mmCIF file of C-alpha atoms (C1' of nucleotides) in Angstrom:
data_model
loop_
_atom_site.group_PDB
_atom_site.id
_atom_site.type_symbol
_atom_site.label_atom_id
_atom_site.label_comp_id
_atom_site.label_asym_id
_atom_site.label_seq_id
_atom_site.Cartn_x
_atom_site.Cartn_y
_atom_site.Cartn_z
ATOM 1 C CA MET X 1 -1.767 65.090 -89.008
ATOM 2 C CA LYS X 2 -2.015 63.317 -92.342
ATOM 3 C CA ILE X 3 -4.981 60.959 -92.573
ATOM 4 C CA ALA X 4 -6.022 58.760 -95.475
ATOM 5 C CA SER X 5 -8.674 56.281 -96.547
ATOM 6 C CA TRP X 6 -8.321 53.462 -99.066
ATOM 7 C CA ASN X 7 -10.708 50.696 -100.061
ATOM 8 C CA VAL X 8 -8.138 48.010 -100.926
ATOM 9 C CA ASN X 9 -10.517 45.277 -102.179
ATOM 10 C CA SER X 10 -8.629 42.427 -100.445
ATOM 11 C CA LEU X 11 -5.723 43.258 -98.145
ATOM 12 C CA LYS X 12 -4.171 39.900 -98.976
ATOM 13 C CA VAL X 13 -3.733 40.916 -102.594
ATOM 14 C CA ARG X 14 -2.982 44.574 -101.879
ATOM 15 C CA LEU X 15 -0.658 44.289 -98.828
ATOM 16 C CA PRO X 16 2.527 44.999 -100.828
ATOM 17 C CA GLN X 17 0.885 48.075 -102.341
ATOM 18 C CA VAL X 18 -0.264 49.249 -98.896
ATOM 19 C CA LEU X 19 3.238 48.824 -97.444
ATOM 20 C CA ASP X 20 4.750 50.708 -100.392
ATOM 21 C CA TRP X 21 2.240 53.511 -99.974
ATOM 22 C CA LEU X 22 2.870 53.779 -96.220
ATOM 23 C CA GLU X 23 6.602 53.993 -96.739
ATOM 24 C CA HIS X 24 6.267 56.617 -99.459
ATOM 25 C CA GLU X 25 3.473 58.764 -97.985
ATOM 26 C CA GLN X 26 4.069 58.354 -94.224
ATOM 27 C CA PRO X 27 0.464 59.068 -93.177
ATOM 28 C CA ASP X 28 -0.343 59.303 -89.463
ATOM 29 C CA VAL X 29 -3.507 57.291 -90.056
ATOM 30 C CA LEU X 30 -4.585 55.035 -92.931
ATOM 31 C CA ALA X 31 -8.116 53.633 -92.792
ATOM 32 C CA LEU X 32 -8.730 50.549 -94.922
ATOM 33 C CA GLN X 33 -11.976 49.050 -96.176
ATOM 34 C CA GLU X 34 -12.822 45.728 -97.828
ATOM 35 C CA THR X 35 -9.892 43.945 -96.234
ATOM 36 C CA LYS X 36 -11.767 40.648 -96.825
ATOM 37 C CA ILE X 37 -9.676 38.859 -94.221
ATOM 38 C CA THR X 38 -10.416 37.299 -90.836
ATOM 39 C CA ASP X 39 -8.762 38.680 -87.705
ATOM 40 C CA GLU X 40 -6.914 35.372 -87.148
ATOM 41 C CA VAL X 41 -4.823 35.785 -90.285
ATOM 42 C CA PHE X 42 -4.635 39.595 -90.431
ATOM 43 C CA PRO X 43 -1.079 40.623 -91.509
ATOM 44 C CA ALA X 44 -0.421 42.721 -88.381
ATOM 45 C CA LYS X 45 3.247 41.772 -88.179
ATOM 46 C CA ALA X 46 4.155 43.139 -91.616
ATOM 47 C CA ILE X 47 2.430 46.429 -90.781
ATOM 48 C CA GLU X 48 4.117 46.695 -87.377
ATOM 49 C CA GLU X 49 7.482 46.051 -88.980
ATOM 50 C CA ALA X 50 6.786 49.115 -91.130
ATOM 51 C CA GLY X 51 6.629 51.202 -87.941
ATOM 52 C CA TYR X 52 2.863 51.316 -87.529
ATOM 53 C CA GLN X 53 0.252 50.022 -85.125
ATOM 54 C CA VAL X 54 -2.934 48.456 -86.418
ATOM 55 C CA VAL X 55 -6.454 47.580 -85.293
ATOM 56 C CA PHE X 56 -8.933 45.625 -87.358
ATOM 57 C CA SER X 57 -12.378 44.078 -87.576
ATOM 58 C CA GLY X 58 -12.612 41.496 -90.306
ATOM 59 C CA GLN X 59 -14.581 38.565 -91.632
ATOM 60 C CA LYS X 60 -14.206 35.940 -94.293
ATOM 61 C CA THR X 61 -14.591 36.901 -97.983
ATOM 62 C CA TYR X 62 -16.544 40.157 -97.563
ATOM 63 C CA ASN X 63 -16.259 43.586 -95.923
ATOM 64 C CA GLY X 64 -13.650 44.096 -93.187
ATOM 65 C CA VAL X 65 -12.103 47.352 -91.906
ATOM 66 C CA ALA X 66 -8.736 48.253 -90.375
ATOM 67 C CA MET X 67 -6.831 51.293 -89.164
ATOM 68 C CA ILE X 68 -3.079 51.707 -89.403
ATOM 69 C CA ALA X 69 -1.604 54.475 -87.236
ATOM 70 C CA LYS X 70 1.666 55.837 -85.931
ATOM 71 C CA GLN X 71 0.108 56.525 -82.507
ATOM 72 C CA THR X 72 -1.737 53.876 -80.497
ATOM 73 C CA PRO X 73 -5.457 53.525 -81.352
ATOM 74 C CA ASP X 74 -7.452 53.525 -78.069
ATOM 75 C CA ASP X 75 -11.061 52.806 -77.075
ATOM 76 C CA VAL X 76 -11.755 50.696 -80.161
ATOM 77 C CA VAL X 77 -15.407 50.200 -81.124
ATOM 78 C CA THR X 78 -16.620 47.754 -83.806
ATOM 79 C CA ASP X 79 -20.335 47.493 -83.012
ATOM 80 C CA ILE X 80 -22.906 50.208 -82.408
ATOM 81 C CA GLU X 81 -26.252 50.501 -80.660
ATOM 82 C CA GLY X 82 -29.269 49.370 -82.658
ATOM 83 C CA LEU X 83 -27.228 47.497 -85.265
ATOM 84 C CA ASP X 84 -26.780 43.806 -84.517
ATOM 85 C CA ASP X 85 -24.821 43.163 -87.680
ATOM 86 C CA PRO X 86 -22.361 40.379 -88.538
ATOM 87 C CA GLN X 87 -21.019 42.480 -91.426
ATOM 88 C CA ARG X 88 -17.730 44.109 -90.369
ATOM 89 C CA ARG X 89 -18.064 47.667 -91.637
ATOM 90 C CA ILE X 90 -17.371 49.918 -88.627
ATOM 91 C CA LEU X 91 -14.161 50.649 -86.729
ATOM 92 C CA ALA X 92 -13.812 53.616 -84.378
ATOM 93 C CA ALA X 93 -10.746 54.490 -82.309
ATOM 94 C CA THR X 94 -9.107 57.460 -80.618
ATOM 95 C CA ILE X 95 -5.776 58.290 -82.236
ATOM 96 C CA ASP X 96 -3.652 61.272 -81.199
ATOM 97 C CA ASP X 97 -6.613 62.955 -79.450
ATOM 98 C CA ILE X 98 -8.866 62.623 -82.494
ATOM 99 C CA ARG X 99 -11.821 60.255 -82.616
ATOM 100 C CA VAL X 100 -11.525 58.468 -85.965
ATOM 101 C CA VAL X 101 -14.498 56.539 -87.341
ATOM 102 C CA ASN X 102 -13.725 54.287 -90.307
ATOM 103 C CA LEU X 103 -16.778 53.214 -92.343
ATOM 104 C CA TYR X 104 -17.340 50.781 -95.172
ATOM 105 C CA VAL X 105 -20.819 51.941 -96.099
ATOM 106 C CA VAL X 106 -23.197 49.358 -97.587
ATOM 107 C CA ASN X 107 -23.200 49.382 -101.410
ATOM 108 C CA GLY X 108 -26.955 48.889 -101.710
ATOM 109 C CA GLN X 109 -27.033 47.205 -105.151
ATOM 110 C CA ALA X 110 -29.965 49.177 -106.620
ATOM 111 C CA PRO X 111 -32.831 51.379 -105.397
ATOM 112 C CA GLY X 112 -35.831 49.355 -104.277
ATOM 113 C CA THR X 113 -33.888 46.228 -103.346
ATOM 114 C CA GLU X 114 -33.534 44.687 -99.895
ATOM 115 C CA LYS X 115 -29.882 45.712 -99.891
ATOM 116 C CA PHE X 116 -30.862 49.318 -100.568
ATOM 117 C CA ALA X 117 -33.222 49.271 -97.573
ATOM 118 C CA TYR X 118 -30.410 47.772 -95.480
ATOM 119 C CA LYS X 119 -28.101 50.588 -96.649
ATOM 120 C CA LEU X 120 -30.538 53.312 -95.576
ATOM 121 C CA ASN X 121 -31.229 51.660 -92.200
ATOM 122 C CA TRP X 122 -27.496 51.134 -91.651
ATOM 123 C CA LEU X 123 -26.824 54.804 -92.437
ATOM 124 C CA GLN X 124 -29.528 55.927 -89.999
ATOM 125 C CA LYS X 125 -28.020 53.860 -87.159
ATOM 126 C CA VAL X 126 -24.524 55.111 -88.000
ATOM 127 C CA THR X 127 -25.830 58.697 -88.013
ATOM 128 C CA ASP X 128 -27.157 58.217 -84.466
ATOM 129 C CA PHE X 129 -23.773 56.789 -83.449
ATOM 130 C CA LEU X 130 -21.901 59.739 -84.986
ATOM 131 C CA ASP X 131 -24.171 62.174 -83.159
ATOM 132 C CA GLN X 132 -23.121 60.465 -79.904
ATOM 133 C CA GLN X 133 -19.460 60.554 -80.912
ATOM 134 C CA LEU X 134 -19.683 64.335 -81.414
ATOM 135 C CA ASN X 135 -21.101 64.638 -77.908
ATOM 136 C CA ASP X 136 -18.397 62.432 -76.400
ATOM 137 C CA TYR X 137 -15.320 63.720 -78.265
ATOM 138 C CA GLN X 138 -13.936 67.184 -79.056
ATOM 139 C CA ASN X 139 -12.643 66.315 -82.542
ATOM 140 C CA VAL X 140 -14.068 63.650 -84.821
ATOM 141 C CA ILE X 141 -13.095 62.412 -88.280
ATOM 142 C CA VAL X 142 -15.407 60.098 -90.217
ATOM 143 C CA LEU X 143 -13.827 58.567 -93.270
ATOM 144 C CA GLY X 144 -14.103 55.629 -95.567
ATOM 145 C CA ASP X 145 -15.867 54.228 -98.593
ATOM 146 C CA PHE X 146 -19.251 55.972 -98.332
ATOM 147 C CA ASN X 147 -20.645 54.382 -101.491
ATOM 148 C CA ILE X 148 -22.397 57.727 -102.085
ATOM 149 C CA ALA X 149 -21.342 60.424 -104.571
ATOM 150 C CA PRO X 150 -22.205 63.622 -102.649
ATOM 151 C CA ASP X 151 -23.379 65.602 -105.700
ATOM 152 C CA ASP X 152 -23.199 65.645 -109.498
ATOM 153 C CA ARG X 153 -19.703 67.188 -109.503
ATOM 154 C CA ASP X 154 -18.594 63.834 -108.081
ATOM 155 C CA VAL X 155 -19.947 61.831 -111.035
ATOM 156 C CA HIS X 156 -18.332 61.570 -114.483
ATOM 157 C CA ASP X 157 -21.692 61.341 -116.267
ATOM 158 C CA PRO X 158 -24.480 62.674 -114.012
ATOM 159 C CA GLU X 159 -27.210 62.047 -116.588
ATOM 160 C CA LYS X 160 -26.292 58.397 -116.920
ATOM 161 C CA TRP X 161 -26.073 58.005 -113.138
ATOM 162 C CA HIS X 162 -29.236 59.982 -112.369
ATOM 163 C CA GLU X 163 -31.029 58.256 -109.454
ATOM 164 C CA LYS X 164 -28.815 55.171 -109.891
ATOM 165 C CA ILE X 165 -27.195 53.430 -106.937
ATOM 166 C CA LEU X 166 -24.519 55.619 -105.254
ATOM 167 C CA CYS X 167 -26.276 58.734 -106.654
ATOM 168 C CA THR X 168 -29.904 58.582 -105.487
ATOM 169 C CA THR X 169 -31.592 61.449 -103.689
ATOM 170 C CA GLU X 170 -32.241 59.155 -100.710
ATOM 171 C CA GLU X 171 -28.553 58.260 -100.328
ATOM 172 C CA ARG X 172 -27.456 61.884 -100.744
ATOM 173 C CA SER X 173 -30.014 62.968 -98.142
ATOM 174 C CA ALA X 174 -28.643 60.338 -95.737
ATOM 175 C CA LEU X 175 -25.129 61.723 -96.277
ATOM 176 C CA ASN X 176 -26.393 65.274 -95.719
ATOM 177 C CA ARG X 177 -27.938 64.184 -92.422
ATOM 178 C CA ILE X 178 -24.445 63.101 -91.315
ATOM 179 C CA LEU X 179 -22.901 66.392 -92.520
ATOM 180 C CA ASP X 180 -25.659 68.340 -90.737
ATOM 181 C CA LEU X 181 -24.563 66.831 -87.423
ATOM 182 C CA GLY X 182 -21.494 69.073 -87.719
ATOM 183 C CA PHE X 183 -19.079 67.669 -90.322
ATOM 184 C CA GLN X 184 -17.405 69.073 -93.434
ATOM 185 C CA ASP X 185 -16.389 67.160 -96.579
ATOM 186 C CA SER X 186 -12.672 67.983 -96.369
ATOM 187 C CA PHE X 187 -12.084 67.663 -100.112
ATOM 188 C CA ARG X 188 -14.829 70.152 -100.936
ATOM 189 C CA LEU X 189 -13.455 72.740 -98.499
ATOM 190 C CA LEU X 190 -10.478 73.136 -100.821
ATOM 191 C CA HIS X 191 -11.776 72.129 -104.276
ATOM 192 C CA ASP X 192 -14.971 73.364 -106.000
ATOM 193 C CA GLN X 193 -14.562 71.737 -109.388
ATOM 194 C CA GLY X 194 -15.932 68.420 -110.598
ATOM 195 C CA GLY X 195 -13.936 65.682 -112.261
ATOM 196 C CA TYR X 196 -12.121 64.380 -109.187
ATOM 197 C CA PHE X 197 -12.821 60.715 -108.578
ATOM 198 C CA SER X 198 -11.738 57.994 -106.114
ATOM 199 C CA TRP X 199 -13.318 54.897 -107.656
ATOM 200 C CA TRP X 200 -13.496 53.530 -111.194
ATOM 201 C CA ASP X 201 -15.203 50.284 -112.196
ATOM 202 C CA TYR X 202 -12.710 47.635 -113.313
ATOM 203 C CA ARG X 203 -14.759 47.033 -116.433
ATOM 204 C CA MET X 204 -14.457 48.852 -119.763
ATOM 205 C CA ASN X 205 -11.196 50.678 -118.892
ATOM 206 C CA LYS X 206 -13.125 53.217 -116.837
ATOM 207 C CA PHE X 207 -9.977 54.515 -115.119
ATOM 208 C CA SER X 208 -8.011 55.308 -118.274
ATOM 209 C CA ARG X 209 -11.156 56.931 -119.705
ATOM 210 C CA GLY X 210 -11.602 59.131 -116.625
ATOM 211 C CA MET X 211 -15.034 57.661 -115.872
ATOM 212 C CA GLY X 212 -15.240 57.482 -112.100
ATOM 213 C CA LEU X 213 -17.074 58.614 -109.005
ATOM 214 C CA ARG X 214 -15.894 60.341 -105.821
ATOM 215 C CA ILE X 215 -17.333 58.079 -103.146
ATOM 216 C CA ASP X 216 -14.407 57.877 -100.689
ATOM 217 C CA LEU X 217 -14.656 60.765 -98.239
ATOM 218 C CA ILE X 218 -12.936 62.268 -95.224
ATOM 219 C CA LEU X 219 -15.384 64.240 -93.062
ATOM 220 C CA ALA X 220 -14.008 66.416 -90.274
ATOM 221 C CA SER X 221 -15.959 67.924 -87.399
ATOM 222 C CA ASP X 222 -16.459 71.661 -87.826
ATOM 223 C CA GLU X 223 -13.780 72.892 -85.429
ATOM 224 C CA LEU X 224 -11.196 70.425 -86.716
ATOM 225 C CA SER X 225 -11.980 71.303 -90.329
ATOM 226 C CA GLU X 226 -10.754 74.849 -89.645
ATOM 227 C CA THR X 227 -7.256 73.363 -89.353
ATOM 228 C CA LEU X 228 -7.432 71.586 -92.737
ATOM 229 C CA SER X 229 -4.302 72.360 -94.765
ATOM 230 C CA ALA X 230 -4.584 69.956 -97.721
ATOM 231 C CA ALA X 231 -7.071 67.532 -99.276
ATOM 232 C CA TYR X 232 -6.403 65.426 -102.334
ATOM 233 C CA ILE X 233 -6.850 62.142 -104.137
ATOM 234 C CA ASP X 234 -3.685 60.147 -104.885
ATOM 235 C CA LEU X 235 -4.197 58.620 -108.319
ATOM 236 C CA GLU X 236 -0.870 56.771 -108.375
ATOM 237 C CA PRO X 237 -1.960 53.484 -106.701
ATOM 238 C CA ARG X 238 -4.802 53.124 -109.213
ATOM 239 C CA LYS X 239 -2.108 52.899 -111.921
ATOM 240 C CA ASN X 240 -0.420 49.917 -110.231
ATOM 241 C CA GLU X 241 -0.486 46.408 -111.599
ATOM 242 C CA ARG X 242 -3.420 44.574 -110.011
ATOM 243 C CA PRO X 243 -4.822 47.788 -108.509
ATOM 244 C CA SER X 244 -7.769 48.135 -106.198
ATOM 245 C CA ASP X 245 -10.738 49.699 -107.963
ATOM 246 C CA HIS X 246 -10.428 52.565 -105.413
ATOM 247 C CA THR X 247 -7.465 54.891 -104.842
ATOM 248 C CA PRO X 248 -6.421 56.605 -101.573
ATOM 249 C CA VAL X 249 -7.967 59.905 -100.494
ATOM 250 C CA VAL X 250 -5.959 62.123 -98.139
ATOM 251 C CA ALA X 251 -6.521 65.060 -95.779
ATOM 252 C CA GLU X 252 -3.894 66.983 -93.829
ATOM 253 C CA PHE X 253 -4.555 69.038 -90.702
ATOM 254 C CA ASP X 254 -2.363 71.450 -88.755
ATOM 255 C CA TRP X 255 -2.675 69.341 -85.655
ATOM 256 C "C1'" DA O 1 -30.549 46.098 -123.535
ATOM 257 C "C1'" DT O 2 -26.574 43.400 -122.159
ATOM 258 C "C1'" DG O 3 -22.210 42.388 -120.362
ATOM 259 C "C1'" DG O 4 -17.865 43.656 -119.409
ATOM 260 C "C1'" DT O 5 -13.578 42.856 -114.541
ATOM 261 C "C1'" DG O 6 -11.887 41.396 -110.245
ATOM 262 C "C1'" DG O 7 -11.768 38.942 -105.351
ATOM 263 C "C1'" DT O 8 -13.052 34.938 -102.941
ATOM 264 C "C1'" DC O 9 -13.543 30.313 -103.255
ATOM 265 C "C1'" DA O 10 -14.060 26.458 -105.973
ATOM 266 C "C1'" DT O 11 -19.939 28.299 -107.258
ATOM 267 C "C1'" DA O 12 -22.087 31.858 -107.082
ATOM 268 C "C1'" DC O 13 -22.014 36.211 -104.682
ATOM 269 C "C1'" DC O 14 -20.604 40.860 -104.192
ATOM 270 C "C1'" DA O 15 -19.077 45.134 -105.974
#
DNA sequence: ATGGTGGTCATACCA
């Protein structure tokens, strides 16, 4: 089971790159964030012609999530208890006996803002939902753009980012509350070193200068994580013309 | 300290 997550920053712009990546990498599941496209015009046909099935929850201009899979996604959920939210950031489905929860976590702008408070509340409600998912399903994967760098190894310049958005103690504590439910950061099970990133700001040539953050994560429930066989970040799509600012992260399980 | 790049939409907003 090869599962991946990629914030594509507009599926309309990035569809050719997504189709290329699917053909080349043949993942069983690819979770997308920031599709920025309404369900009415979602390019399902092009994805199905590539041999995949797809489910999606989109909106105009902002947010939007989708999951592309070789097996049929069942029991799709797009809204959770306690969160009456027009922003399309959550997509859960059962694929090949694994409950997969795709998240586009709120960015939060800056500590102390309204958006930051929304981020923390959103994370609390999602944490409650994930706790329920662990009760209801044997194996759970939570993946997506978390908009949180788990620790300073995941930040190119920790001093500069100290207590800045994506790196605050409050955000990291919220992530740890999710992990404490019974999840493992798949990448960190196999790699201890810093310097691995999944997002680089478009500005100031951050990618070519190696100045990024690791904010795209694949969390696996404890039992499932024991079957993890590989975890990596594929830097190639970030080198494309007109790239997303994020690149795909991948985990492979003996499943 | 500021602004820089990119997507969407056609002007600011979001990241």
